[in-house]
Structure formats: C-alpha cells, structure tokens
PDB file of C-alpha atoms in Angstrom:
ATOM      1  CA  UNK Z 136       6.161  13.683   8.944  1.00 43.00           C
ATOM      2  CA  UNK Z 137       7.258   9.802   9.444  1.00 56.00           C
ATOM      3  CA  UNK Z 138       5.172   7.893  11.790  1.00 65.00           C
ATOM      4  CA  UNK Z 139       7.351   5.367  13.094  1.00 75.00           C
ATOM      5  CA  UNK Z 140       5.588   1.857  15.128  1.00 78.00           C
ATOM      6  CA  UNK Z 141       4.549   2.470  18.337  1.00 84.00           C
ATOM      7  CA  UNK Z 142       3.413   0.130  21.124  1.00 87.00           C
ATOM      8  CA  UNK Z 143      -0.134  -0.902  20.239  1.00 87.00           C
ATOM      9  CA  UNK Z 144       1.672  -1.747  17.033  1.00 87.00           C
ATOM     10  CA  UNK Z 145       3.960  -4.484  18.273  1.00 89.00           C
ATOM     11  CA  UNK Z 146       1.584  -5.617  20.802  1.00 91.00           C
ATOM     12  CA  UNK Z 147      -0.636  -6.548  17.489  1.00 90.00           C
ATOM     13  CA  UNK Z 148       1.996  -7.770  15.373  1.00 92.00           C
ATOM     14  CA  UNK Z 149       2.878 -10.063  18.523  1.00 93.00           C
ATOM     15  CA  UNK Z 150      -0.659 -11.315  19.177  1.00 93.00           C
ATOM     16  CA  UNK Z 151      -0.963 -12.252  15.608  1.00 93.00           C
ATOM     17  CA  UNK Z 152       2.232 -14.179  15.763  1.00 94.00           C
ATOM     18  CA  UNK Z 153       1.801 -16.143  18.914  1.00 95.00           C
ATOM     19  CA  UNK Z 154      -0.559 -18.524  17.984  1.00 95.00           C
ATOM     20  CA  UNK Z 155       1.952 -19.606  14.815  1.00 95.00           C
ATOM     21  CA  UNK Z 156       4.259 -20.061  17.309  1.00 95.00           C
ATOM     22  CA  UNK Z 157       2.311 -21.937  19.325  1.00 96.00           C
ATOM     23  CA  UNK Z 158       0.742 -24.055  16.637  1.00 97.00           C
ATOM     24  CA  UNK Z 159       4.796 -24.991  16.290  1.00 95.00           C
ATOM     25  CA  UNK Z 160       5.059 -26.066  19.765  1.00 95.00           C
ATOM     26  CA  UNK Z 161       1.894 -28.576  19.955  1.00 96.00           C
ATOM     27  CA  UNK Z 162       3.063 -30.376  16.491  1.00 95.00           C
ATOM     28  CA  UNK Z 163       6.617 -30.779  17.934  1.00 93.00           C
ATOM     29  CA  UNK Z 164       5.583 -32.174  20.581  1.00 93.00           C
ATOM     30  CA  UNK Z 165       2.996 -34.004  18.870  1.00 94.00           C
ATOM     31  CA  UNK Z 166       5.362 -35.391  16.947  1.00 93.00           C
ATOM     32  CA  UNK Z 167       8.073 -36.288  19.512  1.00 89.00           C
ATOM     33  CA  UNK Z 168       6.415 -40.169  20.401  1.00 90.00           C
ATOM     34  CA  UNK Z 169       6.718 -40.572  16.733  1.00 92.00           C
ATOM     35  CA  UNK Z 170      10.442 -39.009  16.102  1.00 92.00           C
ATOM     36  CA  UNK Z 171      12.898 -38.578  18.360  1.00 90.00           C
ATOM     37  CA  UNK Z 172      13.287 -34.558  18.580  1.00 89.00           C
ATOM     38  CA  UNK Z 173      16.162 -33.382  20.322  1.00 93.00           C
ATOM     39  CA  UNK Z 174      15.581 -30.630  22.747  1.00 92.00           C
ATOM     40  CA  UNK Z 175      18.394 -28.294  21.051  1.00 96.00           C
ATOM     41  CA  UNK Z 176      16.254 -29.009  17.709  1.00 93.00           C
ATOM     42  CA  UNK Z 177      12.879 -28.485  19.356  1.00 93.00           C
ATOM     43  CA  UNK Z 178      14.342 -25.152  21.227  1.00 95.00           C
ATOM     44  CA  UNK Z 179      16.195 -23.940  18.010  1.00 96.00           C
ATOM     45  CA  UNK Z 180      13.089 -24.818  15.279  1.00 95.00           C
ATOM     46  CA  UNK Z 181      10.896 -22.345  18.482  1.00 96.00           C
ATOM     47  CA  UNK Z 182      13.850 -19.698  18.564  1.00 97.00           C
ATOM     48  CA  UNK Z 183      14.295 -19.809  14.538  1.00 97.00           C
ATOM     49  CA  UNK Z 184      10.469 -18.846  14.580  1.00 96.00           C
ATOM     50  CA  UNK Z 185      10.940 -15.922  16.607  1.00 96.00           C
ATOM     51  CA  UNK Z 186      13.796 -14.762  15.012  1.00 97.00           C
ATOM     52  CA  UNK Z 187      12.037 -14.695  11.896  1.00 96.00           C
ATOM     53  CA  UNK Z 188       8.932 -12.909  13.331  1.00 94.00           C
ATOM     54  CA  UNK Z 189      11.548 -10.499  14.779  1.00 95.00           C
ATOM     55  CA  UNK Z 190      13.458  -9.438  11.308  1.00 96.00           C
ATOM     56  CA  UNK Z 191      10.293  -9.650   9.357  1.00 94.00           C
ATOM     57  CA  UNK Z 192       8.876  -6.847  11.982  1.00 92.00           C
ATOM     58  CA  UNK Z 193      10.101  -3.734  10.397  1.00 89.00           C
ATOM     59  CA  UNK Z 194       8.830  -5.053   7.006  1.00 88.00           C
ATOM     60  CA  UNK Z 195       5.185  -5.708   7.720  1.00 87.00           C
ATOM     61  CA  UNK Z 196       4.126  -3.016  10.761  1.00 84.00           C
ATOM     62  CA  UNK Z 197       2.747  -1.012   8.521  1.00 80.00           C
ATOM     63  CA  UNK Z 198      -0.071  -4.115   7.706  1.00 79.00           C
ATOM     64  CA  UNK Z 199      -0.605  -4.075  11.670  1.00 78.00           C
ATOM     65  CA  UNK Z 200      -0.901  -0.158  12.137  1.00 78.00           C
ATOM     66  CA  UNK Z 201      -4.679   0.712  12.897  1.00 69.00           C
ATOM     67  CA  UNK Z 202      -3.713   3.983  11.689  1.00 65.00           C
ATOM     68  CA  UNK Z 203      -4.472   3.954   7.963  1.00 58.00           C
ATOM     69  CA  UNK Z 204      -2.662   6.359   6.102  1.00 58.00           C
ATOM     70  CA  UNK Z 205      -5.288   9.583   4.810  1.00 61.00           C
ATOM     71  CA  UNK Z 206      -4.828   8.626   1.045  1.00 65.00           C
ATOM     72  CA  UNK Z 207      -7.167  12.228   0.379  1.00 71.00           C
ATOM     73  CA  UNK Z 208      -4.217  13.595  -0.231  1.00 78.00           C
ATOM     74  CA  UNK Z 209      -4.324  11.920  -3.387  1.00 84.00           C
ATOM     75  CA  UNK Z 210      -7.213  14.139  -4.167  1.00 88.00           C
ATOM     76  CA  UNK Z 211      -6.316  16.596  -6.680  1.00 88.00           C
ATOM     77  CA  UNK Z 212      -3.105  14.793  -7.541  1.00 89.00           C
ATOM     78  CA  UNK Z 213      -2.280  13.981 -11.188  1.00 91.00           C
ATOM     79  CA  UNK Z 214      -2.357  10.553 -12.641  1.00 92.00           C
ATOM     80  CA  UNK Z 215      -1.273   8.864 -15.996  1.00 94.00           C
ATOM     81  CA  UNK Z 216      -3.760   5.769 -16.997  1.00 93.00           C
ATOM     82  CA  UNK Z 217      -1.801   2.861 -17.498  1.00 93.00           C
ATOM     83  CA  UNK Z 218      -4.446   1.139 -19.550  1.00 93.00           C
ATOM     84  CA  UNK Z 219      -7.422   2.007 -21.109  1.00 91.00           C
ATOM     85  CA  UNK Z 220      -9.804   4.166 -18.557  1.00 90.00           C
ATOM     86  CA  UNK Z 221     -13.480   2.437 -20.065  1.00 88.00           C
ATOM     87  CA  UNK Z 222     -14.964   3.533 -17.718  1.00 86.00           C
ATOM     88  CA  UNK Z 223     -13.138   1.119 -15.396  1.00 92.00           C
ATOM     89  CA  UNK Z 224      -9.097   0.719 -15.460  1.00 92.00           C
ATOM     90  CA  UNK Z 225      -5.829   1.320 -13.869  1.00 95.00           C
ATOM     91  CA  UNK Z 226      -3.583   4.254 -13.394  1.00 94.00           C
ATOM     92  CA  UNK Z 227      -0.471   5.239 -12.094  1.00 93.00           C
ATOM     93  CA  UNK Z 228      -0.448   7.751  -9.278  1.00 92.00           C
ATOM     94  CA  UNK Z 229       2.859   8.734  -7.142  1.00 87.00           C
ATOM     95  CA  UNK Z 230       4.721   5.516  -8.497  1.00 87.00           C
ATOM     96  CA  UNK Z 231       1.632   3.538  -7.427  1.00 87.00           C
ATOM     97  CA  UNK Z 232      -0.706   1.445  -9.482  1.00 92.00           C
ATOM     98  CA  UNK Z 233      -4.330   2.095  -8.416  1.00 91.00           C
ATOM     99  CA  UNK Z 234      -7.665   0.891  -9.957  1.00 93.00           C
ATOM    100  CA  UNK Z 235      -9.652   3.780 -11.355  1.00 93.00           C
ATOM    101  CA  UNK Z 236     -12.805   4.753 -12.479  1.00 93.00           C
ATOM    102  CA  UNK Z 237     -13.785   7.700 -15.013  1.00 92.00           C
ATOM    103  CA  UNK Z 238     -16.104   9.601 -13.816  1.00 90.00           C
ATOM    104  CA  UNK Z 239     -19.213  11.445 -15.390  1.00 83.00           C
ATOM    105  CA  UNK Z 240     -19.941  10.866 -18.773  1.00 84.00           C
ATOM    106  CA  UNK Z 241     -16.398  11.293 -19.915  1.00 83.00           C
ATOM    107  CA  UNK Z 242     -15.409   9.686 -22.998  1.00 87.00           C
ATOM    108  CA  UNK Z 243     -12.968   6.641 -22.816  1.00 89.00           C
ATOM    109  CA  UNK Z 244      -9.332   7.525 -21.778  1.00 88.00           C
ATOM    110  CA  UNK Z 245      -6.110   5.646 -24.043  1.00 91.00           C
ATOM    111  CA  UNK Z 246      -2.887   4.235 -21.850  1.00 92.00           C
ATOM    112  CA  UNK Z 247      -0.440   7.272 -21.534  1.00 92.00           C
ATOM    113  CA  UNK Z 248      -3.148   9.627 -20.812  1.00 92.00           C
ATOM    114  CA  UNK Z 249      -3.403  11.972 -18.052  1.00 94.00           C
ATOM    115  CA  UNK Z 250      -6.195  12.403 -15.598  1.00 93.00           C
ATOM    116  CA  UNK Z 251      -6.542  13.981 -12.774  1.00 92.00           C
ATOM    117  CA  UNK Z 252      -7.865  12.234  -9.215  1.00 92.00           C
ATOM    118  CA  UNK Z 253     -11.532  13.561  -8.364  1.00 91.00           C
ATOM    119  CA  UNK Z 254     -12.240  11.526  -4.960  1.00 89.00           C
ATOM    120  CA  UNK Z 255     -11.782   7.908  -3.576  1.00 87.00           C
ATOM    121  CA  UNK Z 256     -14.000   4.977  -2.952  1.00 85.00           C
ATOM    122  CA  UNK Z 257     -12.877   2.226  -1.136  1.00 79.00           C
ATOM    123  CA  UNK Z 258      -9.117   0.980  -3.165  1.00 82.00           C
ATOM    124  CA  UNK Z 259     -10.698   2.833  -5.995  1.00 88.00           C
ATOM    125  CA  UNK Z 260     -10.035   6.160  -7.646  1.00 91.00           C
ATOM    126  CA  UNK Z 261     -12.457   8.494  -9.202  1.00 92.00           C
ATOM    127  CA  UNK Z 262     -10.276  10.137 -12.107  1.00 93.00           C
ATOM    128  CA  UNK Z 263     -11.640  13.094 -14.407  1.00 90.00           C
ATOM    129  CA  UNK Z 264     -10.401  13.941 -16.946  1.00 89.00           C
ATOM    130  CA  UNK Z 265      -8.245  17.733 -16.697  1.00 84.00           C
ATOM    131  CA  UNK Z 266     -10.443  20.759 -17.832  1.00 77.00           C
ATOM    132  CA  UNK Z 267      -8.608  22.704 -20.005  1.00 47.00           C
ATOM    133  CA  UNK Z 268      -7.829  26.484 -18.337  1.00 44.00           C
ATOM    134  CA  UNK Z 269      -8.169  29.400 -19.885  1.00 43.00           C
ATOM    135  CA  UNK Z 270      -5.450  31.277 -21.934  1.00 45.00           C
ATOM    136  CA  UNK Z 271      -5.469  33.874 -18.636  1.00 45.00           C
ATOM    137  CA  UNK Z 272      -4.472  30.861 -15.996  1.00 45.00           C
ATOM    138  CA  UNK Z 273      -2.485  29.145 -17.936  1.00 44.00           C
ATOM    139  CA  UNK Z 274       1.557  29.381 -17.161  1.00 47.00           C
ATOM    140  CA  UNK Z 275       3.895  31.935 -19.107  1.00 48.00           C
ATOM    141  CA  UNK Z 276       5.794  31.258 -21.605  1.00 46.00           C
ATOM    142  CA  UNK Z 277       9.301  30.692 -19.657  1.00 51.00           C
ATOM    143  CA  UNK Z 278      11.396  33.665 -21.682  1.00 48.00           C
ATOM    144  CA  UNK Z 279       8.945  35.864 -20.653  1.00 44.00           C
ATOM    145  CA  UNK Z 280       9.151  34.878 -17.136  1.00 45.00           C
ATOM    146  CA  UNK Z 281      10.418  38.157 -14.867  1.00 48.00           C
ATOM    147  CA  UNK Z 282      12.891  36.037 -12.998  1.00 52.00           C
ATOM    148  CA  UNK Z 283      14.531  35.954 -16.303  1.00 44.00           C
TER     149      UNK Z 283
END
C-alpha cells in the first residue's frame, strides 16, 4: 500500500522552510540602504523562494515523514555483495546499495556473491551467507514439474 503525505507532513516540511525564507527577507532588507531593491525584485526573489519550496515538496516529503518505512521486510530477502563482504562491505538489495556486515564466523564473501539478509542494525545489514537445503527441499527439476 502507498502512503501518500499527510498533514503533519507539510506542516514539517513548512516549519523547516520558513526560517530560509525568512533569513531571505532580513538580508533584503538589510541590504536595501546599501542597494536600491525594487519592491517587484524584493517580492519576486520572496515568491521565487516559495515557489521553489513548493515544486521541490513532492521530491523531499519522504525526508520529513516521521513515519520511517519498516525496512524488516528486508529480513529474509536475498542480496548480491557488490564488493568484497570482509567481514564489513556493501551489497545490493532490491536495487538498493546497503552497507553490510557478515555475520558469524563466515568466511569472506567475493563481489557477485549472494547472501542472504539475517537482521538490521541501524543503516546496516547483517548478511549470512545461504545454507545449502537438502536434496528433499530443493525445487524440481522443471520437466518434471506436473503443470507440465
């Protein structure tokens, strides 16, 4: 399910804009004895501000959401290490690049390796690497598949 903004959201994203905004404001007008600011340029640099703030909105509200997104459901979710996994490395989960950590006393993983994600702490990923199933679990050969 998408989670669109809601209220709280923009209330945040416009409380963290306002004093930018305002910061604008006092050096215009600080600088007005000095240069001669016309009002349409003082009024338009102000509007230009908030117009930017405006389109740049549906970018960002994700940054202002207090909502994190529940990234356990990367748990259990397959990942290919990017570089060398020794202990400490990066891997590629879901088009994402995440820092990742082996865990146990597993030995060193190459690039192009898969792993699989164990837990997470913090930005960090706790990769193992897969256990190798038993001849019962492991999938049929596809001709003998009974959809066949």
């Amino acid at each position: 399910m998408k989670r669109g903004w809601s209220r709280r959201v923009l209330l945040r994203y416009t409380l963290f804009q306002l004093p930018e905004v305002l910061l604008l404001v006092v050096i215009l007008l600080a600088l007005k004895p000095w240069i001669a600011i016309p009002s349409w340029l003082f009024w338009g640099l102000i509007g230009l501000s908030i117009a930017r703030d405006i389109i740049m909105f549906p970018f960002v509200w994700r940054s202002y959401d207090p909502q994190q997104v529940d990234n356990s459901a990367l748990v259990g979710a397959s990942a290919v290490a990017v570089e060398r996994l020794a202990p400490n490395g990066y891997v590629q989960v879901r088009g994402e690049r995440w820092r990742a950590e082996l865990q146990g006393d597993a030995p060193p993983v190459d690039a192009g390796t898969r792993v699989h994600v164990q837990g997470i702490r913090g930005l960090t990923l706790l990769v193992s690497l897969p256990e190798a199933r038993p001849p019962s679990e492991a999938a049929p050969h596809p001709a003998l598949s009974p959809d066949k």
